[in-house]
Short mmCIF file of C-alpha atoms in Angstrom, two decimals:
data_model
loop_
_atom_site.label_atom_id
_atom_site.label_comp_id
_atom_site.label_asym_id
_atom_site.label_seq_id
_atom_site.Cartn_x
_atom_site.Cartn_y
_atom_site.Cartn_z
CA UNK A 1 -11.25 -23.05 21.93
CA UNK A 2 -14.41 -20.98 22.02
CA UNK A 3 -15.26 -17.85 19.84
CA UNK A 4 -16.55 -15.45 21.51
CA UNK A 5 -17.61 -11.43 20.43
CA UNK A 6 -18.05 -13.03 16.93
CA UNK A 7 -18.60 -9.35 15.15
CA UNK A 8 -19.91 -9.22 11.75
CA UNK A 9 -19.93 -6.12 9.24
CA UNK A 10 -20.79 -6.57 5.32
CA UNK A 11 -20.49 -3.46 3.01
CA UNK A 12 -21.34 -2.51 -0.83
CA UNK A 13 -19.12 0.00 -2.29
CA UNK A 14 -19.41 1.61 -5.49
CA UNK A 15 -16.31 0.91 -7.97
CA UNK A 16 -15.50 5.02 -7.50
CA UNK A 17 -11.69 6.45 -6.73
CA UNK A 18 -10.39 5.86 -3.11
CA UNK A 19 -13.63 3.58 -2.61
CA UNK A 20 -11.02 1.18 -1.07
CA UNK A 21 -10.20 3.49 1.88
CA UNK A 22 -13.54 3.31 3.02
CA UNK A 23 -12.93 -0.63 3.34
CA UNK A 24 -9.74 0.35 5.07
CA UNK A 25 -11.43 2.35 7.32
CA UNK A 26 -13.81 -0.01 8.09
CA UNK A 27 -11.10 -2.84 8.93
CA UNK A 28 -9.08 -0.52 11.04
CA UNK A 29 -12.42 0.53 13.17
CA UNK A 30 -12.75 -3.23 13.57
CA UNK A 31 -9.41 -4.45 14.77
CA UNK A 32 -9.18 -1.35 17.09
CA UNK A 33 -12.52 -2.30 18.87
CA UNK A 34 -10.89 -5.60 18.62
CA UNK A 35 -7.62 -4.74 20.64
CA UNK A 36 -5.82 -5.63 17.85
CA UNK A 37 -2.13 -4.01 17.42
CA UNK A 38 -2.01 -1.58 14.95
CA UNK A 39 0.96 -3.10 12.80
CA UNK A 40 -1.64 -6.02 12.70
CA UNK A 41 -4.24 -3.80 11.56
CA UNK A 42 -2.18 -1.46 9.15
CA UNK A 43 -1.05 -4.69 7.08
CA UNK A 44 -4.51 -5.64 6.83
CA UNK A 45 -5.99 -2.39 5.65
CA UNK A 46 -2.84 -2.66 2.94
CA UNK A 47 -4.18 -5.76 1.76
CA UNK A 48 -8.03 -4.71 1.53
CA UNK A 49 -6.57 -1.81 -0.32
CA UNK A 50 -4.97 -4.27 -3.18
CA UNK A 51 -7.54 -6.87 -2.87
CA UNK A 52 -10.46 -3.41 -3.94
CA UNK A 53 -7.59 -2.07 -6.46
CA UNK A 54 -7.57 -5.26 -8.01
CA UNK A 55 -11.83 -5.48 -8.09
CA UNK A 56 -12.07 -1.94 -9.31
CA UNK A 57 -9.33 -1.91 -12.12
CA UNK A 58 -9.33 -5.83 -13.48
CA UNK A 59 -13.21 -7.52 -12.66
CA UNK A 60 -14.96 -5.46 -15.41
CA UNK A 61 -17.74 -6.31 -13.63
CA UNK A 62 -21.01 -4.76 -15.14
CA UNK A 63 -22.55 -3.55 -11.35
CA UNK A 64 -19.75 -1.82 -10.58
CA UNK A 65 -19.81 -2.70 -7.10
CA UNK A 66 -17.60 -4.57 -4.40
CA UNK A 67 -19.25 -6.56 -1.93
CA UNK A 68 -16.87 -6.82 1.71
CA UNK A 69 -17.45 -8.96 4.71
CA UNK A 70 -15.91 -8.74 7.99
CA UNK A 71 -15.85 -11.33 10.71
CA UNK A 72 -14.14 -10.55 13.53
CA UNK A 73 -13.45 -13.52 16.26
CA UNK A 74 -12.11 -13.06 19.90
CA UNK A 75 -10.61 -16.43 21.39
CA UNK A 76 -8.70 -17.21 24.25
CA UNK A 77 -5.96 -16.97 21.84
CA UNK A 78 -5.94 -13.99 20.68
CA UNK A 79 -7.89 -11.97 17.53
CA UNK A 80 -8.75 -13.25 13.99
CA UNK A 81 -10.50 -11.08 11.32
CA UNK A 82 -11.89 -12.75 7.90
CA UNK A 83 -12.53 -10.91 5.12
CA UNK A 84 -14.21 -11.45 1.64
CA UNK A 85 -13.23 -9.17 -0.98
CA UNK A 86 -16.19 -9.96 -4.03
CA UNK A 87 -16.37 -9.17 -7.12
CA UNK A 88 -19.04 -10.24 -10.09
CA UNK A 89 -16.57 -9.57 -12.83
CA UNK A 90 -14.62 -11.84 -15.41
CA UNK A 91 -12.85 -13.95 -12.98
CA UNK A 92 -8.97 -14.75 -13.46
CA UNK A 93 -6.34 -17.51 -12.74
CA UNK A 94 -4.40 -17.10 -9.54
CA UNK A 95 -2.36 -19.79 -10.27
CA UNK A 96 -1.27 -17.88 -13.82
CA UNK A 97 -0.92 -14.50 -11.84
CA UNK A 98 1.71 -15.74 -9.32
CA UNK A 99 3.28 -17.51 -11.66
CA UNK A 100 3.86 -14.28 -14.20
CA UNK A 101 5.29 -12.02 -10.72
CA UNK A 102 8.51 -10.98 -10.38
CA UNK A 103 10.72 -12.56 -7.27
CA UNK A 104 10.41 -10.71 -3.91
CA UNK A 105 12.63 -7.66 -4.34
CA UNK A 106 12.44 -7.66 -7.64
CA UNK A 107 11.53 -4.22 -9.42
CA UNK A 108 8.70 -4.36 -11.09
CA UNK A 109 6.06 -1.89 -11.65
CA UNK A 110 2.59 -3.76 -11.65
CA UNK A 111 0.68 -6.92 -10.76
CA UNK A 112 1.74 -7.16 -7.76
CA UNK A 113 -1.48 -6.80 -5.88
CA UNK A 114 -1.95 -10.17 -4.81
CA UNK A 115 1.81 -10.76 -3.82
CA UNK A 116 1.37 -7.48 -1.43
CA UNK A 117 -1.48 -9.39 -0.09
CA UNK A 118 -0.65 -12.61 0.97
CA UNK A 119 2.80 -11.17 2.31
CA UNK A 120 0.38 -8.78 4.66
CA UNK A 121 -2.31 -11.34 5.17
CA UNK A 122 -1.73 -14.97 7.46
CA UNK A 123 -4.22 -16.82 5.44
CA UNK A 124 -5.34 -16.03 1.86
CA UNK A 125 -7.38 -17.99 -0.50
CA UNK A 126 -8.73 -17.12 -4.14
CA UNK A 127 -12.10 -18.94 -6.13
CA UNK A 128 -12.35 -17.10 -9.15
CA UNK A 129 -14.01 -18.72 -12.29
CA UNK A 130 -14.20 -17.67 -15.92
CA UNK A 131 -17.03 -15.07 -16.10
CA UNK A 132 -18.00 -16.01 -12.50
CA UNK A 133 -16.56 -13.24 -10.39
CA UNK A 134 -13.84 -13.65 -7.52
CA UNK A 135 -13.86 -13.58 -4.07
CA UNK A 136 -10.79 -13.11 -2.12
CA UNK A 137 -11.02 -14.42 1.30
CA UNK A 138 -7.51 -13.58 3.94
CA UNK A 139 -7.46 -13.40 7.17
CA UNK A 140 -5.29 -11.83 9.62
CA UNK A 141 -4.57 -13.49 12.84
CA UNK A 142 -3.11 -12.44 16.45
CA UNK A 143 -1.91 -14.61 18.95
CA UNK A 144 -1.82 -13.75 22.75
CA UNK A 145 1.44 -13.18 23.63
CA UNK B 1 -14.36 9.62 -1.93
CA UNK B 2 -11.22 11.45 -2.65
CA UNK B 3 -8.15 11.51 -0.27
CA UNK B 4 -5.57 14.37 -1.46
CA UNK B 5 -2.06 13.85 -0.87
CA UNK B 6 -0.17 17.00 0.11
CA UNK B 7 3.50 17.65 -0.65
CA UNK B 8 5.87 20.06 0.54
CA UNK B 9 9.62 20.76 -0.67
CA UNK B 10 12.59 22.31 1.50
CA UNK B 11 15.69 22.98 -1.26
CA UNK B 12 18.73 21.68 0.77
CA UNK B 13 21.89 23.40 -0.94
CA UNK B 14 22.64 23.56 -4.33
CA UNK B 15 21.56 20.24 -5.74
CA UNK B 16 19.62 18.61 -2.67
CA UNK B 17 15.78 18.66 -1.58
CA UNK B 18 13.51 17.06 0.65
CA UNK B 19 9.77 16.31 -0.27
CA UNK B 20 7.37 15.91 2.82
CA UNK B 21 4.06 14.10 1.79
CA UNK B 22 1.10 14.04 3.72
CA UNK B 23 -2.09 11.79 2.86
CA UNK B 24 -2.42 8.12 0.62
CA UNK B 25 0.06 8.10 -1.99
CA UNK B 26 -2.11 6.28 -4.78
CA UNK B 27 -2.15 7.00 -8.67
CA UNK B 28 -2.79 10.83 -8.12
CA UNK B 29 -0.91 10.95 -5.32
CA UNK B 30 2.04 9.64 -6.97
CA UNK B 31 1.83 11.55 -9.87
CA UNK B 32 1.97 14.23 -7.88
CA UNK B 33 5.22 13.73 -5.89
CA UNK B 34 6.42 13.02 -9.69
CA UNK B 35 5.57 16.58 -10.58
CA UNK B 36 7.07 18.08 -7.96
CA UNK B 37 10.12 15.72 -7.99
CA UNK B 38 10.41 16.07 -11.69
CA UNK B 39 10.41 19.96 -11.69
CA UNK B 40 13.36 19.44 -8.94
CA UNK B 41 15.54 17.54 -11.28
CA UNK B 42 14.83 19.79 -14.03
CA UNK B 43 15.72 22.84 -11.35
CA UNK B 44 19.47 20.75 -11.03
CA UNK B 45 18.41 18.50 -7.86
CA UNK B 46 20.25 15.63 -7.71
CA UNK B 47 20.13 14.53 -4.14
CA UNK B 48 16.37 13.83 -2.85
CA UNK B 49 15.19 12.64 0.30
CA UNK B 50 11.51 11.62 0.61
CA UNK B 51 9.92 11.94 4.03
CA UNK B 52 6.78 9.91 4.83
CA UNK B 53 6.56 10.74 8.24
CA UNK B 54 2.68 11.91 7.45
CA UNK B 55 1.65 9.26 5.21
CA UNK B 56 0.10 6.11 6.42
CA UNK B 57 -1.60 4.48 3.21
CA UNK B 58 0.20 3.58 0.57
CA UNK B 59 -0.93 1.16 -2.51
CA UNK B 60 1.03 -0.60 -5.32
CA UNK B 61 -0.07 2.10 -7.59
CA UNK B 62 1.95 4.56 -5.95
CA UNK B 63 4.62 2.50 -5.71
CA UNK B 64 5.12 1.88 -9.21
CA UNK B 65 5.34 5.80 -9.33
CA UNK B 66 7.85 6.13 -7.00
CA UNK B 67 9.98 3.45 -9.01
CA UNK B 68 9.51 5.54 -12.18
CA UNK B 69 10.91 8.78 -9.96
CA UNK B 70 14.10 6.61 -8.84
CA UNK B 71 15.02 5.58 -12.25
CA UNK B 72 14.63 8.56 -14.03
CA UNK B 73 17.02 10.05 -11.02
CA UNK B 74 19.53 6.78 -11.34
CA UNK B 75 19.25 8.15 -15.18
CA UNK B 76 20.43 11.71 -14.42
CA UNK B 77 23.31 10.53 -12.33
CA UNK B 78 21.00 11.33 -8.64
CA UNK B 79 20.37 9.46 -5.77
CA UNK B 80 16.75 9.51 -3.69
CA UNK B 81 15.94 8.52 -0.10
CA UNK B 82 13.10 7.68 2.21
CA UNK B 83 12.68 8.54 5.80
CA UNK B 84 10.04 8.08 7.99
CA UNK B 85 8.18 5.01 6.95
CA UNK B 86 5.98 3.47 8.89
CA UNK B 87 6.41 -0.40 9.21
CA UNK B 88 4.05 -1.40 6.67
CA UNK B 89 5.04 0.95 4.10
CA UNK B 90 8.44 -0.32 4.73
CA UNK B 91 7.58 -4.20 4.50
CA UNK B 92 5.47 -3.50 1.13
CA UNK B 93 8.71 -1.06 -0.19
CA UNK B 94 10.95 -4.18 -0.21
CA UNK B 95 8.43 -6.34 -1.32
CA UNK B 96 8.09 -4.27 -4.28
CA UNK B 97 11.92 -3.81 -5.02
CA UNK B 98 12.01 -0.33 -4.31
CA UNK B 99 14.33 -0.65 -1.04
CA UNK B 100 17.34 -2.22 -3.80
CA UNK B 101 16.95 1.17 -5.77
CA UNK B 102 16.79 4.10 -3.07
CA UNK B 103 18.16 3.97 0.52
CA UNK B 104 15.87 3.69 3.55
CA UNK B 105 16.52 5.99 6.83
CA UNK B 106 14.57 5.66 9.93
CA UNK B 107 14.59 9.52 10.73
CA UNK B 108 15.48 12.78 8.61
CA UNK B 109 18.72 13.49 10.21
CA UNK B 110 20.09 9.73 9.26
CA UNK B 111 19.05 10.42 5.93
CA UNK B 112 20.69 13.92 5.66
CA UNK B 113 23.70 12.93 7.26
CA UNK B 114 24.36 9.86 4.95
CA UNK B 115 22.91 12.38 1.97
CA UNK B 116 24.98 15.20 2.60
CA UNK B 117 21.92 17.14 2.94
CA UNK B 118 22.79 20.50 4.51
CA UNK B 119 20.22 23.32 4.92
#
């Protein structure tokens, strides 16, 4: 299938309170030029949200920033929007964070960041390394009905 | 960047109360509805309904709040609600675990009926 209206977007944010609803905003402005549905949309702001929240309170990065990208792909077959979430902090282990979270339902106060997002996001992926920053990379995705 | 959460209460009887909130409910915004949900079940509330008709944003944060504000109502013997939610809140409220602790109405008058709320 062919892309087509390939849009791009990249921001820097400062690490500074609420920072991530500037990201949200950003993502919503994207999917609604997009056509996207706004459920689609609101889960995917949700996610940048916790995907900055998790940059801003656990990198200790030393620039204090958070570097986004947006892609945003039309096909045939509906609307796809990438995202990169970067950070240049510590790193961690995604494999050691799901496996500390609580079961779905489960009450539990904190660390659930990354559990909110791939339950809002269709594709997520993590490459973090020890002292090497993280990038999150999800994607939401929807299909022509 | 700072996005302030508003919150309202209507007293509902002797015991009962309904907070409206308006705006992200994040750390300060959840700290907030804590204050003013606190002071309620210091003032004797014991039934409280939550009604996020005006908020759109939420994050985990908050959440983890709200959960403090439910068991510390469990604790006195209350119950809490929420109305209003729109379907992502909802989604991320039972992914969290809050939806096994407090009921979930889709409008205010569900919730008050099933609440006993009466003006």
């Amino acid at each position: 299938m062919t892309s087509t209206a390939a849009r791009q977007m990249e921001l820097t944010l400062p690490m500074v309170a609420d920072i991530e609803i500037a990201a949200a905003r950003a993502a919503g402005n994207l999917g609604r030029e997009m056509g996207m549905s706004s459920e689609h949309i609101d889960e995917m702001t949700h996610a940048i949200i916790e995907a900055c929240i998790n940059a801003r309170e656990h990198s200790g990065c030393a620039d204090n920033r958070i570097f986004i990208r947006f892609i945003g792909t039309s096909t045939g077959d509906g609307n796809r929007i990438d995202v990169w979430v970067t950070d240049h902090g510590k790193g961690f282990d995604p494999e050691e964070a799901r496996a500390r979270r609580p079961a779905p339902g489960a009450v539990h106060k904190r660390g659930r960041g990354l559990q909110l997002i791939e339950a809002h996001m269709d594709e997520v992926d993590i490459s973090a390394t020890e002292g090497g920053g993280t990038t999150i990379h999800m994607a939401k995705v929807e299909k022509k009905s | 960047m700072t996005e302030e959460l508003k919150v309202a209460v209507e007293r509902k009887g002797g015991d009962g109360a309904v907070l409206y909130t308006k705006g992200y409910i994040n750390n300060v915004g959840g700290e907030e509805i804590a204050n003013r949900a606190y002071e309620l079940m210091d003032a004797g509330v014991r039934t409280l309904l939550l009604n996020l008709r005006e908020t759109k944003i939420v994050n985990s944060i908050g959440i983890s709040i709200l959960i403090e504000i439910i068991e510390k109502m469990i604790d006195k013997g209350g119950r809490i609600g929420f109305c209003c939610l729109t379907p992502v809140i909802h989604k991320t409220f039972q992914i969290m675990g809050l939806a096994n602790y407090a009921k979930i109405y889709t409008t205010e008058e569900d919730a008050s009926r099933d609440l006993a709320l009466t003006a």
